[in-house]
mmCIF file of C-alpha atoms and ligand atoms in Angstrom:
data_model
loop_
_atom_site.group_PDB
_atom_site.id
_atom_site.type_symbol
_atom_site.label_atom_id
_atom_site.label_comp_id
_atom_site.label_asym_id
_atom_site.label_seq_id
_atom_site.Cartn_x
_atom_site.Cartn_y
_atom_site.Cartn_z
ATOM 1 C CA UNK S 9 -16.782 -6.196 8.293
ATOM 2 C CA UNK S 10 -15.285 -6.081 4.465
ATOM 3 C CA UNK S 11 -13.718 -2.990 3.505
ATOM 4 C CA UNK S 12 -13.032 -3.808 0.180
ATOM 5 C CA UNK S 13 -13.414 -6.194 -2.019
ATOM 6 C CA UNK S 14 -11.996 -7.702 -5.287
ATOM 7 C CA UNK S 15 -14.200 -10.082 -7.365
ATOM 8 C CA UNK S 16 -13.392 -12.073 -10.317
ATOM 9 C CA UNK S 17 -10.750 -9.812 -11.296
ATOM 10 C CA UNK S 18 -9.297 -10.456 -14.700
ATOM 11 C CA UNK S 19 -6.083 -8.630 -16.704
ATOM 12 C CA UNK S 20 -5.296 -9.800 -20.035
ATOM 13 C CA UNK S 21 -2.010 -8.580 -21.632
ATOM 14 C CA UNK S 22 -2.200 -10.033 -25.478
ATOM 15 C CA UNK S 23 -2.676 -14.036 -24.876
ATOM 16 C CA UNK S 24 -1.514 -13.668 -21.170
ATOM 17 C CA UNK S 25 -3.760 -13.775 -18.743
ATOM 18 C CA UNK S 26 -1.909 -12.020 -15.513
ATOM 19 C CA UNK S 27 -4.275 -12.060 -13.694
ATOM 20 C CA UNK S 28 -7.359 -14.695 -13.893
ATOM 21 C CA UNK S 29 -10.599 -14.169 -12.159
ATOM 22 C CA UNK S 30 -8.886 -13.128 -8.448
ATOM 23 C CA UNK S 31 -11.049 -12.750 -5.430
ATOM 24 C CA UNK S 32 -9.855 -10.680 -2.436
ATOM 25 C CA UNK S 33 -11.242 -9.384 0.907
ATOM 26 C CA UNK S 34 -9.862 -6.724 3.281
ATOM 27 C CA UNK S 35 -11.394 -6.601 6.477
ATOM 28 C CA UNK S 36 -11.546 -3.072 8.309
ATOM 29 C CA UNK S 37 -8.264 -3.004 10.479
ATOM 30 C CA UNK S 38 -6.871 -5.955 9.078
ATOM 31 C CA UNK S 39 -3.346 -6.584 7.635
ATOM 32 C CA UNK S 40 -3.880 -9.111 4.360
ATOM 33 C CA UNK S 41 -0.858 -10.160 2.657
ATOM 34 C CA UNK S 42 -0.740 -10.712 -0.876
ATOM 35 C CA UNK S 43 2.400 -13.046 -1.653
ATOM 36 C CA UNK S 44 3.284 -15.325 -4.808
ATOM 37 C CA UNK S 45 6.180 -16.150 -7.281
ATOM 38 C CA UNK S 46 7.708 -13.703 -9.776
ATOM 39 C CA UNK S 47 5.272 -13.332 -12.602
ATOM 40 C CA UNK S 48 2.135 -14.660 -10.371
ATOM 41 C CA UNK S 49 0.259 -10.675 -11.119
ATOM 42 C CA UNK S 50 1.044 -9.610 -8.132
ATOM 43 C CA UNK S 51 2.094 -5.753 -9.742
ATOM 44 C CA UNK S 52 -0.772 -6.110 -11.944
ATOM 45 C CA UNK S 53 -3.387 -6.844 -9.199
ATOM 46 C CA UNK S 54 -1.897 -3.417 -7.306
ATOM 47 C CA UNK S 55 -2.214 -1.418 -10.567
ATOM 48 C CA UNK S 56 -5.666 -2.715 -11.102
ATOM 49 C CA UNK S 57 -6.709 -2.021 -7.415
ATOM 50 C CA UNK S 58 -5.006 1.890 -7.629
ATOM 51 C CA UNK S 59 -6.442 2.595 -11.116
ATOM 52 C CA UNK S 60 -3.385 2.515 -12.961
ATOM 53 C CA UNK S 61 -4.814 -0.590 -14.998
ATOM 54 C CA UNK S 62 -8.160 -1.477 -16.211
ATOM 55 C CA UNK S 63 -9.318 -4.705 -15.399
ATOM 56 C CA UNK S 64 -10.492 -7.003 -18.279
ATOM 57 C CA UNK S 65 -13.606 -8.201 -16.132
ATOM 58 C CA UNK S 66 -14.619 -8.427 -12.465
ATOM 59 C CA UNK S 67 -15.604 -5.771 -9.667
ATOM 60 C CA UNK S 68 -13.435 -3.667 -6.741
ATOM 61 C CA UNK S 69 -15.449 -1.841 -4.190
ATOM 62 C CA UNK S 70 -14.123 0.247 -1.029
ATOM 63 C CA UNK S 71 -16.520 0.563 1.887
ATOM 64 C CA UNK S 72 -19.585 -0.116 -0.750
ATOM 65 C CA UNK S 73 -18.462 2.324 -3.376
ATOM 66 C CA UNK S 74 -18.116 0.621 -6.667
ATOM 67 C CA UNK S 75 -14.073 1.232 -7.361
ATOM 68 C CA UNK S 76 -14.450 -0.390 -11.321
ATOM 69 C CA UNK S 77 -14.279 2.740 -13.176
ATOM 70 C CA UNK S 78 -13.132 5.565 -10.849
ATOM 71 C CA UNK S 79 -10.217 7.086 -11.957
ATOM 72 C CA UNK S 80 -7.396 6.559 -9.911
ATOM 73 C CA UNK S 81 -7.169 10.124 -8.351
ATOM 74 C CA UNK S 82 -10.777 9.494 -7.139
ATOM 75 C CA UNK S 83 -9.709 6.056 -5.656
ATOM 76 C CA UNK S 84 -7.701 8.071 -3.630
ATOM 77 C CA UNK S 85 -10.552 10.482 -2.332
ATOM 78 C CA UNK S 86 -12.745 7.683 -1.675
ATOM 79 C CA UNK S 87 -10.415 6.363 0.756
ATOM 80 C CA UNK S 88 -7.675 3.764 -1.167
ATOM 81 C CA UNK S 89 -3.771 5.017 -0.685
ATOM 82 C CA UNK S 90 -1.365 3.165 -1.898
ATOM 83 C CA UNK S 91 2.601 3.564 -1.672
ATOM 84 C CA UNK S 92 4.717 4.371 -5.082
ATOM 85 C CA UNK S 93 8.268 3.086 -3.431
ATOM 86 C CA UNK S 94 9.890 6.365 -3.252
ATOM 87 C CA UNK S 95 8.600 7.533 -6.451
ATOM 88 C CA UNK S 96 6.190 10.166 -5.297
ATOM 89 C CA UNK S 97 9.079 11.853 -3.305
ATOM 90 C CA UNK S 98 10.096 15.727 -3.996
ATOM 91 C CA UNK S 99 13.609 14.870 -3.469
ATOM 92 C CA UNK S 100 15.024 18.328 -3.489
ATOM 93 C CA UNK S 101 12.651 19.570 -1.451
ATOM 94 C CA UNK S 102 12.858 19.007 2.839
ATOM 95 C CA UNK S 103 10.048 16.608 4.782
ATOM 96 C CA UNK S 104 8.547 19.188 5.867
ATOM 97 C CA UNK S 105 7.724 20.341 2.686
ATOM 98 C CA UNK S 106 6.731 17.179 1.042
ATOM 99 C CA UNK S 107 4.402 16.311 3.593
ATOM 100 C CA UNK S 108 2.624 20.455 3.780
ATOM 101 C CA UNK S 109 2.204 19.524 -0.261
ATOM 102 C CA UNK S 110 0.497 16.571 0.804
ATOM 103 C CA UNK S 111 -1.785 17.337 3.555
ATOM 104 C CA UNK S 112 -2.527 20.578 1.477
ATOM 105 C CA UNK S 113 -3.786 18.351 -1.691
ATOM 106 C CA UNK S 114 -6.054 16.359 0.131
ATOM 107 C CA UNK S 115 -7.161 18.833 2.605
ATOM 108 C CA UNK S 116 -9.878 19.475 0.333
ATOM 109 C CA UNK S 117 -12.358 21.251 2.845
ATOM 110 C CA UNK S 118 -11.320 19.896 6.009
ATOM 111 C CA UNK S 119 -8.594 23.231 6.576
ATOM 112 C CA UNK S 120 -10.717 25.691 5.522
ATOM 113 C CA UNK S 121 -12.951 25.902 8.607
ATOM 114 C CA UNK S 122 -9.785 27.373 10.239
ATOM 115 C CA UNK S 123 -9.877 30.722 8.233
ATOM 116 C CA UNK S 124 -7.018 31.932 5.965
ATOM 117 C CA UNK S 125 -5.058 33.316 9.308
ATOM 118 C CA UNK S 126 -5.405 30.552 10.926
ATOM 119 C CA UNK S 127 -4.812 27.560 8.183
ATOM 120 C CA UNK S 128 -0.606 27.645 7.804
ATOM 121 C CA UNK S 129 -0.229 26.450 11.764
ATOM 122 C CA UNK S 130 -3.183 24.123 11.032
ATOM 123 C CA UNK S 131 -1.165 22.200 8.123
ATOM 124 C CA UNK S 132 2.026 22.469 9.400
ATOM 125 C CA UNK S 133 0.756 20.751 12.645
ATOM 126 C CA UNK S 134 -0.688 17.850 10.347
ATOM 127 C CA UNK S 135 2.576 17.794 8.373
ATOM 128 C CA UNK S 136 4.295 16.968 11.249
ATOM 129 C CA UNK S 137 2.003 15.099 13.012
ATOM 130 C CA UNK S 138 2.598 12.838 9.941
ATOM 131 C CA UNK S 139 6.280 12.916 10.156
ATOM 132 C CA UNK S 140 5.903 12.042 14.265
ATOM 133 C CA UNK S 141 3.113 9.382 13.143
ATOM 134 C CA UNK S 142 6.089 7.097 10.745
ATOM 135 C CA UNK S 143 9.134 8.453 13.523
ATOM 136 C CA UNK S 144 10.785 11.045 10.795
ATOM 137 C CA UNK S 145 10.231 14.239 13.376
ATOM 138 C CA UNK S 146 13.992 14.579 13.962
ATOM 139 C CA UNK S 147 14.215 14.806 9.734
ATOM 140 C CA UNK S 148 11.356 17.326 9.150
ATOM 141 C CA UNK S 149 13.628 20.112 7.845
ATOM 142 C CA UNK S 150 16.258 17.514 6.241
ATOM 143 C CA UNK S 151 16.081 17.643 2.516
ATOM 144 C CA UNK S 152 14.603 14.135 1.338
ATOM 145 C CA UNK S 153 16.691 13.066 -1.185
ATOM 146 C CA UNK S 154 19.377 13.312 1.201
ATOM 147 C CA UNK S 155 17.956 10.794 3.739
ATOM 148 C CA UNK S 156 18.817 6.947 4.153
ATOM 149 C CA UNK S 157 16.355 4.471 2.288
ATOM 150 C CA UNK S 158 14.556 3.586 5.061
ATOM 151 C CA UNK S 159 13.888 6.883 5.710
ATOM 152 C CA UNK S 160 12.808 7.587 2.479
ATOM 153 C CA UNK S 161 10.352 4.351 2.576
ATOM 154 C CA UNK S 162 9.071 6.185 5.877
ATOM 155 C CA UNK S 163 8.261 9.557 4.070
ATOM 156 C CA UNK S 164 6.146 7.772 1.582
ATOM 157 C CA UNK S 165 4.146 5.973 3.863
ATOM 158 C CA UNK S 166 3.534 9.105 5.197
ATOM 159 C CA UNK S 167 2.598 10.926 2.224
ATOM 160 C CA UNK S 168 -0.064 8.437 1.804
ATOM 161 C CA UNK S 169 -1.342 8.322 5.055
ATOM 162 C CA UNK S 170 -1.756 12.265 4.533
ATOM 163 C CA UNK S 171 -4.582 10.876 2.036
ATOM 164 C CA UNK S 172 -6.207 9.741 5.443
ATOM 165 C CA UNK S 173 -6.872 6.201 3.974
ATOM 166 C CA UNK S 174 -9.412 3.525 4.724
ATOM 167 C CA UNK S 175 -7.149 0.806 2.991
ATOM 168 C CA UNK S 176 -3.618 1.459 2.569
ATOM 169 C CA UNK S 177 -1.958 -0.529 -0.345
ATOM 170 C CA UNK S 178 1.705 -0.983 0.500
ATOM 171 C CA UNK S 179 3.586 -2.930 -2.680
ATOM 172 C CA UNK S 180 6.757 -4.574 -1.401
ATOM 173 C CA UNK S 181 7.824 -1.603 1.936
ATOM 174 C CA UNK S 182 10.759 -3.716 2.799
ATOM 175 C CA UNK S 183 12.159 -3.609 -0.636
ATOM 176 C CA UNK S 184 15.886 -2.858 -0.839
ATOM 177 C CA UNK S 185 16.219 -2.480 3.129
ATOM 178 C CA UNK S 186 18.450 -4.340 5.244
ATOM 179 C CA UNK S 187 17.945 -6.294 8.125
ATOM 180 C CA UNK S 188 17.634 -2.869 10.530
ATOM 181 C CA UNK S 189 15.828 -1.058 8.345
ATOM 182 C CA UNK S 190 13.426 -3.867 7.790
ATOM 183 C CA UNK S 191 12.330 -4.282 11.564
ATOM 184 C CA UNK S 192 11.463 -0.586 11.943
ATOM 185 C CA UNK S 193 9.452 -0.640 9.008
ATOM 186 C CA UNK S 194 7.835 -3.916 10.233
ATOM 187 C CA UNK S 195 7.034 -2.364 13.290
ATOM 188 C CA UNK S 196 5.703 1.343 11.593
ATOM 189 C CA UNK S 197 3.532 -0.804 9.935
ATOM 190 C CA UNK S 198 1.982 -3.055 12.657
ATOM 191 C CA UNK S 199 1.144 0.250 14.214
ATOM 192 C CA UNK S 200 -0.660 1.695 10.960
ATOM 193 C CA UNK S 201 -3.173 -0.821 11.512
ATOM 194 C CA UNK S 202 -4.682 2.010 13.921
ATOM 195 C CA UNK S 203 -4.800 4.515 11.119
ATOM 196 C CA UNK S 204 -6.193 1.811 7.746
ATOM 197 C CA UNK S 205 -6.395 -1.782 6.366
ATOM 198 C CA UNK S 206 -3.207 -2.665 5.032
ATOM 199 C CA UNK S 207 -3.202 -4.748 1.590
ATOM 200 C CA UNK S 208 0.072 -5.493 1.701
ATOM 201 C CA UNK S 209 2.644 -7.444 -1.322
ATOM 202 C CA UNK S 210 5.663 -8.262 0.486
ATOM 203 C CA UNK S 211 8.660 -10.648 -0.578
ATOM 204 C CA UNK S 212 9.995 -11.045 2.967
ATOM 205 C CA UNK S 213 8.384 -14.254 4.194
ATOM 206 C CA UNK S 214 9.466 -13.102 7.662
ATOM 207 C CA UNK S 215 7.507 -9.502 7.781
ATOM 208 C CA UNK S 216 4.336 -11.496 6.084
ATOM 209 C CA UNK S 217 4.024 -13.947 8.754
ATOM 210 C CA UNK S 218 4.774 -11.438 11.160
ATOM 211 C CA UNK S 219 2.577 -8.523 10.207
ATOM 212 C CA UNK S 220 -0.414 -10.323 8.376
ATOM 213 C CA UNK S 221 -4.040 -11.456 9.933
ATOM 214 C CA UNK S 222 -4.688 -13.684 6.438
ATOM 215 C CA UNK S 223 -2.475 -14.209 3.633
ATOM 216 C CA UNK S 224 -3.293 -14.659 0.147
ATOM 217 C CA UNK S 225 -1.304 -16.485 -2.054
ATOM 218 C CA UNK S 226 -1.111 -15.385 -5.670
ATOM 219 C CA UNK S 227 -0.005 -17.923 -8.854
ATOM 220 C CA UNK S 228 -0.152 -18.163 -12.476
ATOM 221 C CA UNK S 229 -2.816 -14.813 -11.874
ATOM 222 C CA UNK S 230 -5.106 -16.818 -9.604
ATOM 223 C CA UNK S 231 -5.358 -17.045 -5.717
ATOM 224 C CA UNK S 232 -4.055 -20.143 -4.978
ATOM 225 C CA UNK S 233 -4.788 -20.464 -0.997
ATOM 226 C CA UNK S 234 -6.139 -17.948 1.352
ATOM 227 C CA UNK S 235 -5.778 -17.915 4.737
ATOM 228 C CA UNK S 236 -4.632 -17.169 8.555
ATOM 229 C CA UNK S 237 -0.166 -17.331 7.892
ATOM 230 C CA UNK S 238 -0.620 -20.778 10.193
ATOM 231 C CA UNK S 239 -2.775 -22.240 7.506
ATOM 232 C CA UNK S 240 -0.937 -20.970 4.659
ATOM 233 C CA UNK S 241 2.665 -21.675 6.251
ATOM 234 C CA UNK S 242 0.804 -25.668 6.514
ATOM 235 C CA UNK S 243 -0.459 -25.486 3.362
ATOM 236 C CA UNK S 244 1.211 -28.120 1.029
ATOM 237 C CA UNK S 245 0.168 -26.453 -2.099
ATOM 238 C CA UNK S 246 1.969 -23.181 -0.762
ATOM 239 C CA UNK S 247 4.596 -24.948 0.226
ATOM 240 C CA UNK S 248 5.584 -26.801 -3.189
ATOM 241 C CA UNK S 249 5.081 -23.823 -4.928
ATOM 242 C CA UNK S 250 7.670 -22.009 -2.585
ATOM 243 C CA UNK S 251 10.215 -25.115 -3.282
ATOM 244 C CA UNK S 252 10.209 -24.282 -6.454
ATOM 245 C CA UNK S 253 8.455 -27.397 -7.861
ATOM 246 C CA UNK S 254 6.325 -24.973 -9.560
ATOM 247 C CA UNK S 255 5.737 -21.154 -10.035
ATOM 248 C CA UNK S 256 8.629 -21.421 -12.365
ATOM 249 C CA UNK S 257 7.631 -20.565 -16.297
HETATM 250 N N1 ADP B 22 2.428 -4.384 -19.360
HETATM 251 C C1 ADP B 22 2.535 -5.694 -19.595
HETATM 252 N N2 ADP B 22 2.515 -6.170 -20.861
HETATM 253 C C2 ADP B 22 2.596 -7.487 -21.107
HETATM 254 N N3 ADP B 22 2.716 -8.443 -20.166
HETATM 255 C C3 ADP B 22 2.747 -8.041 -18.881
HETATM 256 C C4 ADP B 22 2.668 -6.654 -18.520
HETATM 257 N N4 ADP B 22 2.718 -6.553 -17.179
HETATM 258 C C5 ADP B 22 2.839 -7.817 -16.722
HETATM 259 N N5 ADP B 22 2.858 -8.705 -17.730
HETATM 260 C C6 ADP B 22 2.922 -10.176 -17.594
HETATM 261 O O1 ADP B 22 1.920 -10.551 -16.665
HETATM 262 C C7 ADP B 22 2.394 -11.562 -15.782
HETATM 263 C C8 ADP B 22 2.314 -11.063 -14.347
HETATM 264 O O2 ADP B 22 3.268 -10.033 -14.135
HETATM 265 P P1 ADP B 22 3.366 -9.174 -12.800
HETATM 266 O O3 ADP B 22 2.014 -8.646 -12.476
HETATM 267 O O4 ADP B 22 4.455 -8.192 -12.980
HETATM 268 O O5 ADP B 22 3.769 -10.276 -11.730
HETATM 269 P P2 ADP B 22 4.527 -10.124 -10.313
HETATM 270 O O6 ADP B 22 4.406 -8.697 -9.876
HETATM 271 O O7 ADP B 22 3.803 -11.082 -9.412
HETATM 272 O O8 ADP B 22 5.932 -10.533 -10.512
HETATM 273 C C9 ADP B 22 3.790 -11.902 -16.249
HETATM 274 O O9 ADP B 22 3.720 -12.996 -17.139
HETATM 275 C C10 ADP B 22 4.222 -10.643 -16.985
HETATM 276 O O10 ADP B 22 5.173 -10.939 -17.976
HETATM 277 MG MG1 MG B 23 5.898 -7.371 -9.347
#
């Protein structure tokens, strides 16, 4: 069943269209990649689909809830997370306590049945039920700044999974991670599949193929091929456009 959906999708920045009537489908509990060239929109399709941009023209809807014109702090409520790449990190503050801050802001209702007594052990399980859920339970009282990348990478995933997402937009997890990092993160993600639909924008060609049910490839602001990572891996219009024949500007 779709999840969400992106349709006709268009960003203009002065003459430039970034991105130029783009379609997308996420099914519920799959893992679509979103890959393409530097410059293809790839940013601007993630800031569209969080609220950060407006789009020019087209539709987004989550679960049948019309996305267009929520504000992005809505997106969130209605179910849409996505991952800010560290930014949303207190860094002087420990795990534990970014993740309480979390859970508490989008507890909304859902802690109050417990009773004022009762509600501190009630979030602090869910804080660390969080850290367990992306393997950061031996850092819950380690201040976050302090911690490795990959660590870090981990704590924001888990921030937004505090949200409790229906789609999950991760832009580019792997970034800046080496080869050890990398795997863990591939394999924290293959298991979030249990928890959301994963949109994910990923560089490493590896992790895409790896991690992704269909791929969607992204140039020049339009969706170039869409597919199963077989099909798009075959595809010769991918594949010039990954030799650098074109994509280049
Ligand atoms: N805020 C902006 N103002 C003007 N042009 C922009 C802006 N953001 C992106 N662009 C342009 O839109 C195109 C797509 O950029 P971007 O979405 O960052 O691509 P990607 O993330 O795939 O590298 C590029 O030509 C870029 O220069
Ligand atoms: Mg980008």
């Amino acid at each position: 069943m779709t999840l969400f959906a992106a349709r006709g999708l268009v960003k203009r920045f002065g003459g430039v269209s970034a991105v130029d009537g783009v379609d997308i489908d996420v099914a519920d509990g799959e893992i679509h990649a979103l890959i393409g060239p530097n410059g293809a929109g790839k940013s601007t399709l993630v800031n569209l689909i969080s609220g950060l941009l407006r789009p020019d023209a087209g539709t987004l809807t989550l679960d049948g809830a019309d996305l267009t014109r929520m504000r992005a702090d809505r997106r969130v409520r209605a179910g849409l997370s996505r991952c800010f790449q560290v930014t949303s990190i207190f860094r002087d503050a420990t795990v534990r306590d970014n993740l309480l801050l979390a859970v508490q802001a989008h507890a909304g209702g859902h802690f109050r049945c417990f009773g004022v007594r009762d509600a501190e052990p009630a979030l602090r399980e869910a804080a660390f039920g969080l850290a367990r859920r992306v393997g950061l339970e031996a850092d819950f009282d380690r201040v976050a700044g302090a911690l490795p990348h990959g660590a870090q990478r981990k704590l924001d995933v888990a921030l937004a999974l505090a949200a409790r997402p229906r789609l999950l937009l991760l832009d580019e997890p792997m970034a800046g991670m080496g080869p050890d990092e990398s795997a863990r993160m591939i394999e924290l993600i293959a298991a979030l599949r249990r928890d959301a639909a994963i949109l994910l924008i990923e560089h490493d060609m590896d992790a895409v193929f790896q991690l992704a049910d269909r791929v969607s490839v992204l140039v020049y602001g339009r969706v170039l091929a869409a597919g199963t990572p077989a099909a798009i891996k075959a595809d010769p219009r991918v594949q010039s456009v990954y030799l650098g024949t074109e994509g280049e500007r």
